[in-house]
Short mmCIF file of C-alpha atoms and ligand atoms in Angstrom, two decimals:
data_model
loop_
_atom_site.label_atom_id
_atom_site.label_comp_id
_atom_site.label_asym_id
_atom_site.label_seq_id
_atom_site.Cartn_x
_atom_site.Cartn_y
_atom_site.Cartn_z
CA MET A 1 131.73 -0.07 283.35
CA ASP A 2 133.29 3.29 282.63
CA TRP A 3 131.56 5.02 285.53
CA ILE A 4 133.21 2.99 288.30
CA ILE A 5 136.19 5.17 289.13
CA SER A 6 139.00 3.81 291.33
CA VAL A 7 140.27 6.13 294.01
CA SER A 8 143.85 5.40 295.09
CA SER A 9 144.90 5.47 298.74
CA ALA A 10 147.22 8.39 297.86
CA GLU A 11 144.25 10.40 296.51
CA ARG A 12 142.23 9.49 299.60
CA ALA A 13 145.06 10.56 301.90
CA ARG A 14 145.43 13.86 300.03
CA GLY A 15 141.67 14.40 300.12
CA GLU A 16 141.54 15.14 296.42
CA LEU A 17 141.30 13.20 293.15
CA LEU A 18 144.14 13.61 290.68
CA PRO A 19 143.12 16.16 288.03
CA GLU A 20 142.75 13.54 285.30
CA THR A 21 140.69 11.25 287.57
CA ALA A 22 138.48 14.20 288.56
CA ARG A 23 137.98 15.19 284.90
CA GLU A 24 137.04 11.64 283.93
CA ALA A 25 134.71 11.22 286.93
CA THR A 26 132.94 14.53 286.21
CA ALA A 27 132.46 13.67 282.53
CA GLN A 28 131.03 10.25 283.42
CA PHE A 29 128.77 11.74 286.07
CA ARG A 30 127.34 14.30 283.65
CA LYS A 31 126.79 11.64 281.01
CA HIS A 32 125.31 8.85 283.15
CA GLY A 33 123.86 10.76 286.11
CA CYS A 34 125.80 8.43 288.39
CA ILE A 35 129.30 7.24 289.24
CA VAL A 36 130.95 5.08 291.85
CA LEU A 37 134.04 6.44 293.57
CA ARG A 38 135.46 3.05 294.53
CA GLY A 39 137.63 3.41 297.62
CA GLY A 40 136.37 6.98 298.21
CA LEU A 41 136.14 6.28 301.95
CA ALA A 42 138.70 4.42 304.04
CA PRO A 43 137.53 0.98 305.26
CA GLY A 44 138.06 2.05 308.90
CA VAL A 45 135.66 4.98 308.49
CA VAL A 46 132.97 2.72 307.00
CA ASP A 47 133.43 0.03 309.64
CA ALA A 48 133.04 2.66 312.39
CA MET A 49 129.76 3.75 310.74
CA HIS A 50 128.55 0.16 310.71
CA GLN A 51 129.44 -0.31 314.38
CA GLU A 52 127.56 2.90 315.18
CA TYR A 53 124.57 1.67 313.18
CA LEU A 54 124.55 -1.66 315.04
CA ALA A 55 124.86 0.05 318.43
CA ARG A 56 121.86 2.28 317.66
CA PHE A 57 119.55 0.09 315.60
CA GLY A 58 121.02 -3.42 315.59
CA GLY A 59 118.50 -4.50 318.23
CA LEU A 60 115.54 -3.83 315.93
CA ASN A 61 114.25 -6.60 313.71
CA GLY A 62 111.83 -5.91 310.83
CA ARG A 63 108.87 -5.85 313.19
CA GLY A 64 110.61 -3.40 315.52
CA MET A 65 111.42 -1.12 312.58
CA GLN A 66 107.80 -1.32 311.42
CA ALA A 67 106.53 -0.37 314.89
CA GLN A 68 108.88 2.62 314.99
CA ALA A 69 107.78 3.74 311.51
CA GLU A 70 104.11 3.47 312.49
CA SER A 71 104.47 5.36 315.76
CA PRO A 72 103.06 8.92 315.69
CA PRO A 73 105.48 11.73 314.76
CA PRO A 74 108.05 12.73 315.70
CA THR A 75 109.82 9.57 314.62
CA ARG A 76 113.09 9.13 312.77
CA PHE A 77 111.82 6.05 310.87
CA THR A 78 109.85 5.88 307.60
CA GLN A 79 108.91 2.79 305.65
CA VAL A 80 110.20 3.13 302.06
CA GLY A 81 109.36 -0.35 300.75
CA ASP A 82 108.59 -3.83 301.85
CA CYS A 83 110.95 -4.54 304.86
CA ARG A 84 112.86 -1.37 303.88
CA TYR A 85 113.15 1.63 306.21
CA GLU A 86 114.72 5.07 306.06
CA ILE A 87 116.12 6.44 309.32
CA THR A 88 117.31 9.99 310.04
CA LEU A 89 120.75 9.57 311.60
CA ARG A 90 121.75 11.68 314.55
CA MET A 91 125.02 13.29 313.50
CA ASN A 92 127.33 12.38 316.34
CA GLY A 93 129.86 9.61 316.98
CA ALA A 94 130.91 8.02 313.68
CA PHE A 95 127.93 9.70 311.97
CA GLY A 96 129.15 13.13 313.04
CA SER A 97 132.73 12.71 311.91
CA PRO A 98 133.83 15.43 309.42
CA GLU A 99 135.47 12.57 307.48
CA VAL A 100 131.92 11.35 306.77
CA ILE A 101 129.68 14.43 306.55
CA ALA A 102 132.26 16.81 305.07
CA ASN A 103 134.68 14.46 303.39
CA PRO A 104 137.29 16.63 301.62
CA LEU A 105 137.66 14.36 298.57
CA LEU A 106 133.89 14.19 298.03
CA LEU A 107 133.39 17.91 298.57
CA ARG A 108 136.19 18.84 296.18
CA PHE A 109 134.55 16.62 293.58
CA LEU A 110 131.05 18.01 294.22
CA MET A 111 131.87 21.72 294.36
CA PRO A 112 132.27 22.21 290.59
CA LEU A 113 128.88 20.48 290.14
CA LEU A 114 126.86 22.13 292.92
CA GLY A 115 128.76 25.31 293.69
CA GLU A 116 131.35 26.12 296.34
CA ASP A 117 128.50 27.02 298.72
CA LEU A 118 126.78 23.63 298.48
CA ARG A 119 124.75 22.45 301.47
CA LEU A 120 124.20 19.13 303.20
CA SER A 121 120.46 18.64 302.72
CA SER A 122 119.84 15.31 304.46
CA PHE A 123 121.66 12.49 306.21
CA THR A 124 119.78 9.24 306.56
CA SER A 125 120.21 5.51 306.21
CA VAL A 126 118.07 3.07 304.21
CA VAL A 127 118.13 -0.42 305.62
CA SER A 128 116.71 -3.46 303.87
CA HIS A 129 115.98 -6.46 306.04
CA PRO A 130 116.11 -10.07 304.78
CA GLY A 131 112.92 -10.65 302.81
CA ALA A 132 112.77 -7.09 301.45
CA GLY A 133 111.21 -7.04 298.00
CA LEU A 134 112.06 -4.94 294.98
CA GLN A 135 111.51 -1.27 295.73
CA HIS A 136 109.47 0.88 293.34
CA VAL A 137 111.54 2.47 290.58
CA HIS A 138 111.87 6.17 291.35
CA ARG A 139 113.81 9.40 291.08
CA ASP A 140 114.74 11.11 294.32
CA HIS A 141 113.05 14.25 293.02
CA ALA A 142 110.90 15.20 290.05
CA TYR A 143 112.37 17.35 287.29
CA LEU A 144 112.29 21.01 288.27
CA TYR A 145 110.79 21.91 284.88
CA ASN A 146 108.37 19.80 282.88
CA GLU A 147 109.56 20.94 279.47
CA PRO A 148 111.86 18.14 278.20
CA SER A 149 114.10 20.57 276.38
CA VAL A 150 114.86 22.32 279.68
CA ASN A 151 115.75 19.14 281.53
CA GLN A 152 118.22 18.11 278.82
CA VAL A 153 120.38 21.14 279.56
CA MET A 154 119.51 21.61 283.24
CA PRO A 155 122.60 21.03 285.37
CA VAL A 156 122.44 18.86 288.45
CA TYR A 157 120.91 20.53 291.53
CA ALA A 158 121.34 17.78 294.15
CA VAL A 159 123.49 14.67 294.46
CA ASN A 160 122.72 11.64 296.59
CA VAL A 161 125.88 9.95 297.90
CA SER A 162 125.22 6.36 299.02
CA VAL A 163 127.72 4.78 301.36
CA PRO A 164 127.15 1.03 301.88
CA MET A 165 128.09 0.12 305.45
CA ILE A 166 128.73 -3.53 304.51
CA ASP A 167 129.84 -5.28 301.31
CA VAL A 168 126.56 -5.76 299.43
CA ASP A 169 126.52 -8.77 297.12
CA MET A 170 123.75 -9.48 294.62
CA GLU A 171 121.94 -11.68 297.11
CA THR A 172 121.84 -8.98 299.78
CA GLY A 173 120.59 -6.53 297.16
CA PRO A 174 122.41 -3.34 296.14
CA THR A 175 120.58 -0.42 294.52
CA GLY A 176 119.71 -0.94 290.86
CA ILE A 177 120.35 2.11 288.64
CA TRP A 178 119.27 3.33 285.18
CA PRO A 179 122.29 5.28 283.91
CA GLY A 180 121.42 8.22 281.70
CA SER A 181 117.82 8.43 282.99
CA HIS A 182 118.45 11.88 284.53
CA MET A 183 118.20 13.28 280.99
CA TRP A 184 115.29 11.26 279.66
CA ASP A 185 112.51 13.36 278.15
CA SER A 186 109.63 11.74 279.95
CA GLN A 187 109.66 11.50 283.68
CA THR A 188 106.52 9.40 283.89
CA GLU A 189 107.64 6.54 281.66
CA LEU A 190 109.29 3.79 283.69
CA PRO A 191 111.85 1.46 282.10
CA PRO A 192 111.52 -2.35 281.97
CA LEU A 193 113.11 -3.95 285.00
CA ASP A 194 115.46 -6.09 282.91
CA THR A 195 117.25 -2.95 281.70
CA VAL A 196 118.53 -2.16 285.20
CA THR A 197 122.27 -1.92 285.88
CA SER A 198 123.33 -3.57 289.11
CA PHE A 199 126.60 -4.71 290.60
CA PRO A 200 127.87 -5.54 294.10
CA PHE A 201 128.67 -2.55 296.33
CA LEU A 202 131.92 -2.64 298.31
CA ARG A 203 132.72 -1.05 301.65
CA GLY A 204 134.44 2.23 300.81
CA ASP A 205 132.30 2.84 297.68
CA CYS A 206 130.63 6.22 297.34
CA VAL A 207 127.80 5.85 294.83
CA LEU A 208 126.92 9.31 293.55
CA MET A 209 123.57 9.81 291.85
CA ASP A 210 122.04 12.87 290.25
CA TYR A 211 118.75 13.50 292.10
CA ARG A 212 116.92 12.81 288.79
CA THR A 213 118.45 9.38 288.06
CA LEU A 214 116.05 6.43 288.22
CA HIS A 215 116.90 3.71 290.72
CA ALA A 216 115.34 1.10 293.01
CA GLY A 217 116.49 -0.93 296.00
CA LEU A 218 116.83 -4.57 294.87
CA PRO A 219 115.37 -7.47 296.91
CA ASN A 220 117.28 -8.70 299.95
CA ARG A 221 117.35 -12.48 299.41
CA GLY A 222 120.18 -13.06 301.85
CA ASN A 223 120.26 -13.27 305.63
CA ARG A 224 122.12 -10.03 306.36
CA ILE A 225 120.65 -6.68 307.32
CA ARG A 226 121.84 -4.15 304.71
CA PRO A 227 122.26 -0.56 305.88
CA ILE A 228 123.35 2.12 303.40
CA ALA A 229 123.99 5.72 304.51
CA TYR A 230 122.71 8.53 302.25
CA LEU A 231 124.22 11.99 302.24
CA VAL A 232 122.41 14.43 299.98
CA TYR A 233 124.27 17.58 298.91
CA ALA A 234 122.40 20.38 297.16
CA ARG A 235 122.81 23.77 295.60
CA THR A 236 122.02 26.58 298.06
CA TRP A 237 118.71 27.39 296.41
CA PHE A 238 117.36 23.82 296.30
CA PHE A 239 115.29 22.56 299.24
CA ASP A 240 113.93 19.02 299.18
CA GLU A 241 110.35 19.25 300.42
CA VAL A 242 109.17 15.81 299.32
CA ASN A 243 111.36 13.19 300.94
CA HIS A 244 111.13 13.98 304.66
CA PRO A 245 107.66 15.34 305.37
CA MET A 246 107.17 13.84 308.84
CA ARG A 247 110.70 13.95 310.23
CA VAL A 248 113.79 16.09 310.27
CA SER A 249 116.26 15.42 307.47
CA LEU A 250 119.27 16.48 309.55
CA ASP A 251 119.63 15.75 313.23
CA MET A 252 122.55 17.57 314.79
CA ARG A 253 122.39 19.07 318.27
CA MET A 254 123.68 22.58 318.94
CA GLU A 255 126.63 21.41 321.04
CA GLU A 256 127.70 19.08 318.22
CA TYR A 257 127.38 21.86 315.64
CA GLN A 258 129.46 24.18 317.79
CA MET A 259 132.24 21.62 318.02
CA LEU A 260 132.60 21.43 314.22
CA PRO A 261 135.58 23.15 312.62
CA GLU A 262 134.60 26.69 311.55
CA SER A 263 135.40 25.88 307.91
CA ILE A 264 132.65 23.26 307.51
CA ARG A 265 129.86 25.04 309.41
CA PRO A 266 128.42 26.72 306.26
CA LEU A 267 127.92 23.26 304.72
CA LEU A 268 125.76 22.40 307.74
CA THR A 269 123.67 25.57 308.12
CA ARG A 270 120.51 23.59 307.45
CA ALA A 271 121.27 21.31 310.39
CA LEU A 272 121.61 24.45 312.51
CA ALA A 273 118.32 25.84 311.15
CA GLN A 274 116.43 22.62 311.91
CA ASN A 275 117.94 22.57 315.36
CA MET A 276 116.87 26.19 315.95
CA ARG A 277 113.32 25.37 314.90
CA ASN A 278 113.25 22.54 317.44
CA ARG A 279 114.47 24.94 320.11
CA TRP A 280 111.63 27.35 319.30
CA LEU A 281 109.17 24.51 319.59
CA GLU A 282 110.61 23.74 323.02
CA VAL A 283 110.19 27.41 323.99
CA ASP A 284 106.57 27.30 322.76
CA VAL A 285 105.87 24.21 324.83
CA ARG A 286 107.52 25.76 327.92
CA GLU A 287 105.56 28.98 327.54
CA ALA A 288 102.25 27.19 327.03
CA ASP A 289 103.04 25.15 330.12
CA ALA A 290 103.81 28.28 332.16
CA VAL A 291 100.48 29.85 331.11
CA ARG A 292 98.66 26.69 332.13
CA ARG A 293 100.32 26.74 335.55
CA ARG A 294 99.72 30.47 336.22
CA PRO A 295 97.19 30.93 339.05
CA GLN A 296 93.83 31.84 337.58
CA PRO A 297 91.73 34.63 339.21
CA THR A 298 89.34 33.03 341.64
CA SER A 299 86.62 35.67 341.33
CA SER A 300 85.35 37.77 338.48
CA LYS A 301 84.36 40.62 340.84
CA ILE A 302 85.39 44.08 339.55
CA GLY A 303 87.04 46.46 342.03
CA ARG A 304 85.18 49.80 342.45
CA ASN A 305 88.28 51.79 341.47
CA GLU A 306 89.08 49.63 338.39
CA LEU A 307 88.14 50.77 334.88
CA CYS A 308 84.63 49.83 333.89
CA PRO A 309 84.64 46.83 331.55
CA CYS A 310 82.13 48.59 329.26
CA GLY A 311 85.05 50.56 327.80
CA SER A 312 83.80 54.03 328.84
CA GLY A 313 87.17 54.87 330.41
CA LYS A 314 85.45 55.78 333.67
CA LYS A 315 86.03 54.08 336.96
CA TYR A 316 83.59 51.29 337.60
CA LYS A 317 82.13 53.09 340.62
CA HIS A 318 81.25 56.12 338.44
CA CYS A 319 79.81 54.07 335.59
CA HIS A 320 77.97 50.74 335.65
CA GLY A 321 79.06 50.15 339.25
CA GLN A 322 77.21 53.21 340.64
CA LEU A 323 75.38 52.43 343.82
CA VAL A 324 71.69 52.67 343.35
CA PRO A 325 70.20 54.63 346.24
CA ALA A 326 67.85 52.55 348.31
CA SER A 327 64.28 53.65 347.80
O1 LIG B 1 117.43 0.66 299.35
C1 LIG B 1 117.99 1.05 298.33
O2 LIG B 1 118.88 0.40 297.77
C2 LIG B 1 117.57 2.33 297.68
C3 LIG B 1 116.73 3.18 298.59
C4 LIG B 1 116.19 4.38 297.93
O3 LIG B 1 116.56 4.75 296.85
C5 LIG B 1 115.15 5.21 298.58
O4 LIG B 1 114.56 4.77 299.57
O5 LIG B 1 114.88 6.32 298.07
#
């Protein structure tokens, strides 16, 4: 397959593809709406992500995931298929490493496609548990314009980077992809399932997909839990308002944001904005609480020297509070 591009350890160490590799990868991405950068991440980085995943969520079986997804918001879990769950990842530990969220090789590849000022739009994981069925075939986002002629020439506006945290063989179920579907005229017509392209994912793969490319999680017929991390990068003007309605799409605390190198903070401004919004909610809750605790007046009696409540501007004693002489 011409869209699986091998990344050498020298390119990885330099944090940049060789110019001819980058040219080839960009051409394939534009044509197919997807590529694999095989070896894009070092095995140690991916293994650390998997360890972090296990430490946080390894104790949850399918039923535990289901209960989390059904609990009232806020929750970081959403069901996205049968025995398949999407989880917003808190960006700390291995999931907060600049090597993962702001990987130089990936960013240098993405900048010509999305602009130098691209933004991280979401960071989640989709996990399929043994027994997961075939997911519905979908695009991550609808076309921005309905006119087919526009979509044909519309450049990419968001890229989903999947990072499998384990080697995913065909039994465990990788993601099936329909190359070229980002440019199809109709966005309602779904292709026959037997036209899907699928292949095992390896640790270290970065599977890049145009947000318009059709794909579906394949069934998990094995006995391993299969977590894949998803980093979505977008043009500055594109905001995804469909995929994370009941949860945050980026979860990074202020102290973690402030520890990031200055140079990558612009990439993460949306994490900062979501964090700020949470802080305002906390302020709202604190203020409402303070009002509730404030001592309430015990009597509604009006003092004689206070303004009359009728709005006349006179003192109460000279207005409605005048003493009526005893007859
Ligand atoms: O589980 C997978 O392989 C794909 C998941 C996915 O595309 C989604 O949930 O949007």
